[in-house]
Amino acid sequence: NAGVMQNPRHLVRRRGQEARLRCSPMKGHSHVYWYRQLPEEGLKFMVYLQKENIIDESGMPKERFSAEFPKEGPSILRIQQVVRGDSAAYFCASSPGLAYEQFFGPGTRLTVL
Amino acid sequence: GENVEQHPSTLSVQEGDSAVIKCTYSDSASNYFPWYKQELGKRPQLIIDIRSNVGEKKDQRIAVTLNKTAKHFSLHITETQPEDSAVYFCAAILSGTYKYIFGTGTRLKVLA
């Protein structure tokens, strides 16, 4: 059973470009969570999704950020018009349901030049 | 909402000594407390967890204790080894929810 997959592992964008981060949950997991980790800091919850539904996006900035988890394919975190402050590691995690352990992917390290 | 504080932010111990990391949480409705280890550039990995209906859990050299009255929980690593060097994060989750609230992390360095 492959673990949580994320790609790309490293992403470099110039200010104003778009960043698309992908997350494939573990097999059998229908719950996906995105977290952001700034350098030398802890992980901050961004958004929680189930297939085709955003359940809680309270940790996600209102502008420029969006997330989806379509019926088929990976979950996508999209950041439009990136700024330097978006540079961080973005981790996704998945679980088979609520109140279960969350398994983390390897992260995508976004660098905005 | 829930808030988790973690101390110390850095910890250096000699190989073979014990290390203790402490976290406090604010919401008494929190009922699940995982600990994650994150090595440099790698993903956070669960090392041990505890639910609010028990006071202590042990797995080989690692143990976690929970004091619900005081709303704090601690990670204990005995006989530390250089490979224990990493950043450790505690987290709390409210009953019936999914949102992990993480502490700010402790950078543990085990000196050979």
Coordinates of N, CA and C in Angstrom, one line a residue, chain A:
Chain A
N1 N 0.9 -1.2 0.0 CA 0.0 0.0 0.0 C 0.9 1.2 0.0
A2 N 0.9 1.9 -1.1 CA 1.7 3.1 -1.2 C 1.2 4.2 -0.2
G3 N 2.1 5.0 0.3 CA 1.8 6.0 1.2 C 1.2 7.2 0.5
V4 N 1.0 8.3 1.2 CA 0.5 9.5 0.6 C 1.5 10.0 -0.4
M5 N 1.1 10.4 -1.6 CA 2.0 10.9 -2.6 C 1.7 12.3 -2.9
Q6 N 2.8 13.1 -3.0 CA 2.7 14.5 -3.4 C 3.6 14.8 -4.5
N7 N 3.2 15.6 -5.4 CA 4.1 16.1 -6.4 C 3.7 17.5 -6.9
P8 N 4.6 18.3 -7.3 CA 6.1 18.0 -7.3 C 6.6 18.0 -5.9
R9 N 7.8 17.5 -5.7 CA 8.5 17.7 -4.4 C 9.0 19.1 -4.2
H10 N 9.5 19.6 -5.3 CA 10.0 21.0 -5.2 C 9.4 21.8 -6.4
L11 N 9.0 23.0 -6.1 CA 8.4 23.8 -7.1 C 8.9 25.3 -6.9
V12 N 9.4 25.8 -8.0 CA 9.9 27.2 -8.0 C 9.0 28.0 -8.9
R13 N 8.6 29.1 -8.4 CA 7.7 30.0 -9.2 C 8.2 31.4 -9.0
R14 N 8.0 32.2 -10.0 CA 8.2 33.7 -9.9 C 7.0 34.3 -9.4
R15 N 7.1 35.5 -8.8 CA 6.0 36.2 -8.3 C 5.0 36.4 -9.4
G16 N 3.7 36.2 -9.0 CA 2.6 36.4 -10.0 C 2.2 35.2 -10.8
Q17 N 3.1 34.1 -10.7 CA 2.7 32.9 -11.4 C 1.7 32.1 -10.5
E18 N 1.3 30.9 -11.1 CA 0.4 30.0 -10.4 C 1.2 28.8 -9.9
A19 N 0.8 28.3 -8.8 CA 1.4 27.0 -8.3 C 0.3 26.0 -8.1
R20 N 0.5 24.8 -8.6 CA -0.4 23.7 -8.4 C 0.3 22.6 -7.7
L21 N -0.3 22.2 -6.6 CA 0.3 21.1 -5.8 C -0.7 20.0 -5.8
R22 N -0.1 18.8 -6.0 CA -1.0 17.6 -6.1 C -0.8 16.6 -4.9
C23 N -1.9 16.0 -4.5 CA -1.8 15.0 -3.4 C -2.7 13.8 -3.7
S24 N -2.1 12.7 -3.7 CA -2.8 11.4 -3.9 C -2.9 10.7 -2.5
P25 N -4.0 10.6 -1.9 CA -4.1 10.0 -0.6 C -3.8 8.5 -0.7
M26 N -3.6 7.9 0.5 CA -3.4 6.5 0.6 C -4.7 5.7 0.1
K27 N -4.5 4.6 -0.4 CA -5.6 3.8 -0.9 C -6.6 3.5 0.2
G28 N -7.8 3.8 -0.1 CA -8.9 3.6 0.9 C -9.2 4.8 1.7
H29 N -8.4 5.8 1.6 CA -8.6 7.1 2.3 C -9.4 8.1 1.5
S30 N -10.5 8.6 2.1 CA -11.3 9.5 1.4 C -11.2 10.9 2.0
H31 N -10.4 11.1 3.0 CA -10.3 12.4 3.7 C -8.9 12.9 3.5
V32 N -8.9 14.2 3.0 CA -7.6 14.8 2.7 C -7.5 16.1 3.4
Y33 N -6.3 16.4 4.0 CA -6.1 17.6 4.7 C -4.8 18.3 4.2
W34 N -4.8 19.6 4.0 CA -3.6 20.3 3.6 C -3.1 21.2 4.8
Y35 N -1.8 21.2 5.0 CA -1.1 22.0 6.0 C 0.0 22.8 5.4
R36 N 0.3 23.9 6.0 CA 1.4 24.7 5.5 C 2.4 24.8 6.7
Q37 N 3.7 24.7 6.3 CA 4.8 24.8 7.3 C 5.8 25.8 6.8
L38 N 5.8 26.9 7.6 CA 6.8 27.9 7.3 C 8.1 27.5 7.9
P39 N 9.3 28.0 7.4 CA 10.6 27.6 7.9 C 10.6 27.7 9.5
E40 N 11.1 26.7 10.1 CA 11.3 26.8 11.6 C 10.0 26.9 12.3
E41 N 8.9 26.6 11.7 CA 7.6 26.7 12.4 C 6.8 25.3 12.4
G42 N 5.7 25.3 13.1 CA 4.9 24.1 13.1 C 4.0 24.0 11.9
L43 N 3.2 23.0 11.8 CA 2.2 22.9 10.7 C 0.9 23.6 11.0
K44 N 0.4 24.3 10.1 CA -0.8 25.0 10.2 C -1.9 24.5 9.3
F45 N -3.0 24.1 9.9 CA -4.1 23.5 9.1 C -4.6 24.6 8.1
M46 N -4.9 24.1 6.8 CA -5.4 25.0 5.8 C -6.8 24.6 5.4
V47 N -7.0 23.3 5.0 CA -8.3 22.9 4.4 C -8.4 21.4 4.6
Y48 N -9.7 21.0 4.7 CA -10.1 19.6 4.8 C -11.1 19.3 3.7
L49 N -10.8 18.2 3.0 CA -11.7 17.9 1.9 C -12.1 16.4 1.9
Q50 N -13.2 16.1 1.5 CA -13.6 14.8 1.1 C -13.9 14.8 -0.4
K51 N -14.1 13.6 -1.0 CA -14.3 13.6 -2.4 C -15.4 14.6 -2.9
E52 N -15.0 15.5 -3.7 CA -15.9 16.5 -4.3 C -16.5 17.5 -3.3
N53 N -16.0 17.5 -2.1 CA -16.5 18.4 -1.1 C -15.4 19.1 -0.3
I54 N -15.5 20.4 -0.1 CA -14.7 21.1 0.8 C -15.5 21.1 2.1
I55 N -14.9 20.5 3.2 CA -15.6 20.5 4.4 C -15.2 21.7 5.3
D56 N -14.0 22.0 5.3 CA -13.5 23.1 6.2 C -12.3 23.8 5.5
E57 N -12.5 25.0 5.2 CA -11.3 25.8 4.6 C -11.0 27.0 5.4
S58 N -11.2 26.8 6.7 CA -11.1 28.0 7.6 C -9.6 28.4 7.8
G59 N -8.7 27.5 7.4 CA -7.3 27.9 7.6 C -6.6 28.4 6.3
M60 N -7.4 28.5 5.3 CA -6.9 28.9 4.0 C -7.1 30.4 3.7
P61 N -6.1 31.1 3.2 CA -6.4 32.5 2.9 C -7.6 32.6 1.9
K62 N -8.3 33.7 2.1 CA -9.6 33.8 1.3 C -9.2 34.1 -0.2
E63 N -8.1 34.8 -0.4 CA -7.8 35.1 -1.8 C -6.6 34.3 -2.2
R64 N -6.6 34.0 -3.5 CA -5.5 33.4 -4.2 C -5.4 31.9 -4.0
F65 N -5.9 31.4 -2.9 CA -5.8 30.0 -2.6 C -7.1 29.2 -2.8
S66 N -7.0 28.1 -3.4 CA -8.2 27.2 -3.6 C -7.8 25.8 -3.5
A67 N -8.7 24.9 -3.2 CA -8.4 23.5 -3.2 C -9.6 22.7 -3.7
E68 N -9.3 21.5 -4.2 CA -10.3 20.6 -4.7 C -9.9 19.2 -4.5
F69 N -10.9 18.3 -4.5 CA -10.6 16.9 -4.4 C -11.7 16.2 -5.3
P70 N -11.4 16.1 -6.6 CA -12.4 15.6 -7.6 C -12.7 14.1 -7.4
K71 N -13.7 13.7 -8.0 CA -14.2 12.3 -7.9 C -13.0 11.4 -8.4
E72 N -12.4 11.8 -9.4 CA -11.3 11.0 -9.9 C -10.0 11.9 -9.9
G73 N -8.9 11.3 -9.5 CA -7.6 12.0 -9.5 C -7.3 12.6 -8.2
P74 N -6.1 13.3 -8.1 CA -5.6 13.7 -6.9 C -6.3 15.0 -6.4
S75 N -6.0 15.3 -5.1 CA -6.5 16.6 -4.6 C -5.5 17.6 -5.1
I76 N -5.9 18.8 -5.3 CA -5.1 19.9 -5.8 C -5.2 21.1 -5.0
L77 N -4.1 21.6 -4.6 CA -4.0 22.9 -3.9 C -3.5 23.9 -4.9
R78 N -4.2 25.0 -5.2 CA -3.9 25.9 -6.2 C -3.6 27.3 -5.5
I79 N -2.5 27.9 -5.9 CA -2.2 29.2 -5.4 C -2.0 30.1 -6.6
Q80 N -2.8 31.1 -6.7 CA -2.7 32.0 -7.9 C -1.9 33.2 -7.5
Q81 N -1.2 33.8 -8.5 CA -0.4 35.0 -8.3 C 0.4 35.0 -7.0
V82 N 1.3 34.0 -7.0 CA 2.1 33.7 -5.8 C 3.0 34.9 -5.4
V83 N 3.2 35.1 -4.1 CA 4.0 36.1 -3.6 C 5.1 35.4 -2.7
R84 N 6.2 36.2 -2.4 CA 7.3 35.6 -1.6 C 6.8 34.9 -0.3
G85 N 5.8 35.5 0.3 CA 5.4 35.0 1.6 C 4.7 33.6 1.4
D86 N 4.4 33.2 0.2 CA 3.8 31.8 0.0 C 4.9 30.7 0.1
S87 N 6.2 31.1 0.1 CA 7.2 30.1 0.1 C 7.1 29.4 1.4
A88 N 7.0 28.1 1.3 CA 6.8 27.2 2.5 C 6.8 25.8 2.0
A89 N 6.7 24.8 3.0 CA 6.5 23.4 2.7 C 5.0 23.2 2.8
Y90 N 4.4 22.6 1.8 CA 3.0 22.3 1.9 C 2.8 20.8 2.0
F91 N 2.2 20.3 3.1 CA 2.0 18.9 3.3 C 0.5 18.6 3.2
C92 N 0.3 17.4 2.6 CA -1.1 16.9 2.7 C -1.0 15.7 3.5
A93 N -2.2 15.3 4.1 CA -2.3 14.1 4.9 C -3.6 13.5 4.5
S94 N -3.8 12.2 4.8 CA -5.0 11.6 4.5 C -5.4 10.6 5.6
S95 N -6.7 10.3 5.7 CA -7.1 9.4 6.7 C -8.3 8.7 6.2
P96 N -8.7 7.5 6.7 CA -9.8 6.7 6.3 C -11.1 7.3 6.8
G97 N -11.1 8.2 7.8 CA -12.3 8.8 8.3 C -11.9 9.7 9.4
L98 N -13.0 10.3 10.0 CA -12.7 11.2 11.1 C -12.2 10.5 12.3
A99 N -11.4 11.2 13.1 CA -10.9 10.6 14.4 C -10.0 9.5 14.1
Y100 N -9.4 9.4 13.0 CA -8.3 8.4 12.7 C -7.0 9.1 12.5
E101 N -5.9 8.4 12.6 CA -4.6 8.9 12.4 C -4.5 9.5 11.0
Q102 N -3.8 10.6 10.9 CA -3.6 11.2 9.6 C -2.2 10.9 9.2
F103 N -2.0 10.4 8.0 CA -0.8 10.0 7.4 C -0.3 11.1 6.5
F104 N 0.9 11.6 6.6 CA 1.4 12.7 5.9 C 2.2 12.3 4.6
G105 N 2.1 13.1 3.6 CA 2.9 12.9 2.4 C 4.2 13.6 2.6
P106 N 5.1 13.5 1.6 CA 6.5 14.0 1.7 C 6.6 15.5 1.6
G107 N 5.5 16.1 1.2 CA 5.5 17.6 1.1 C 5.9 18.1 -0.2
T108 N 5.5 19.3 -0.5 CA 6.0 20.1 -1.7 C 6.6 21.4 -1.1
R109 N 7.8 21.6 -1.5 CA 8.5 22.8 -1.1 C 8.4 23.8 -2.2
L110 N 7.7 24.8 -1.9 CA 7.4 25.9 -2.8 C 8.4 27.1 -2.5
T111 N 9.1 27.5 -3.6 CA 9.9 28.7 -3.5 C 9.5 29.7 -4.5
V112 N 9.2 30.9 -4.0 CA 8.8 32.0 -4.8 C 9.9 33.0 -5.0
L113 N 10.3 33.2 -6.2 CA 11.5 34.1 -6.4 C 11.0 35.5 -6.6

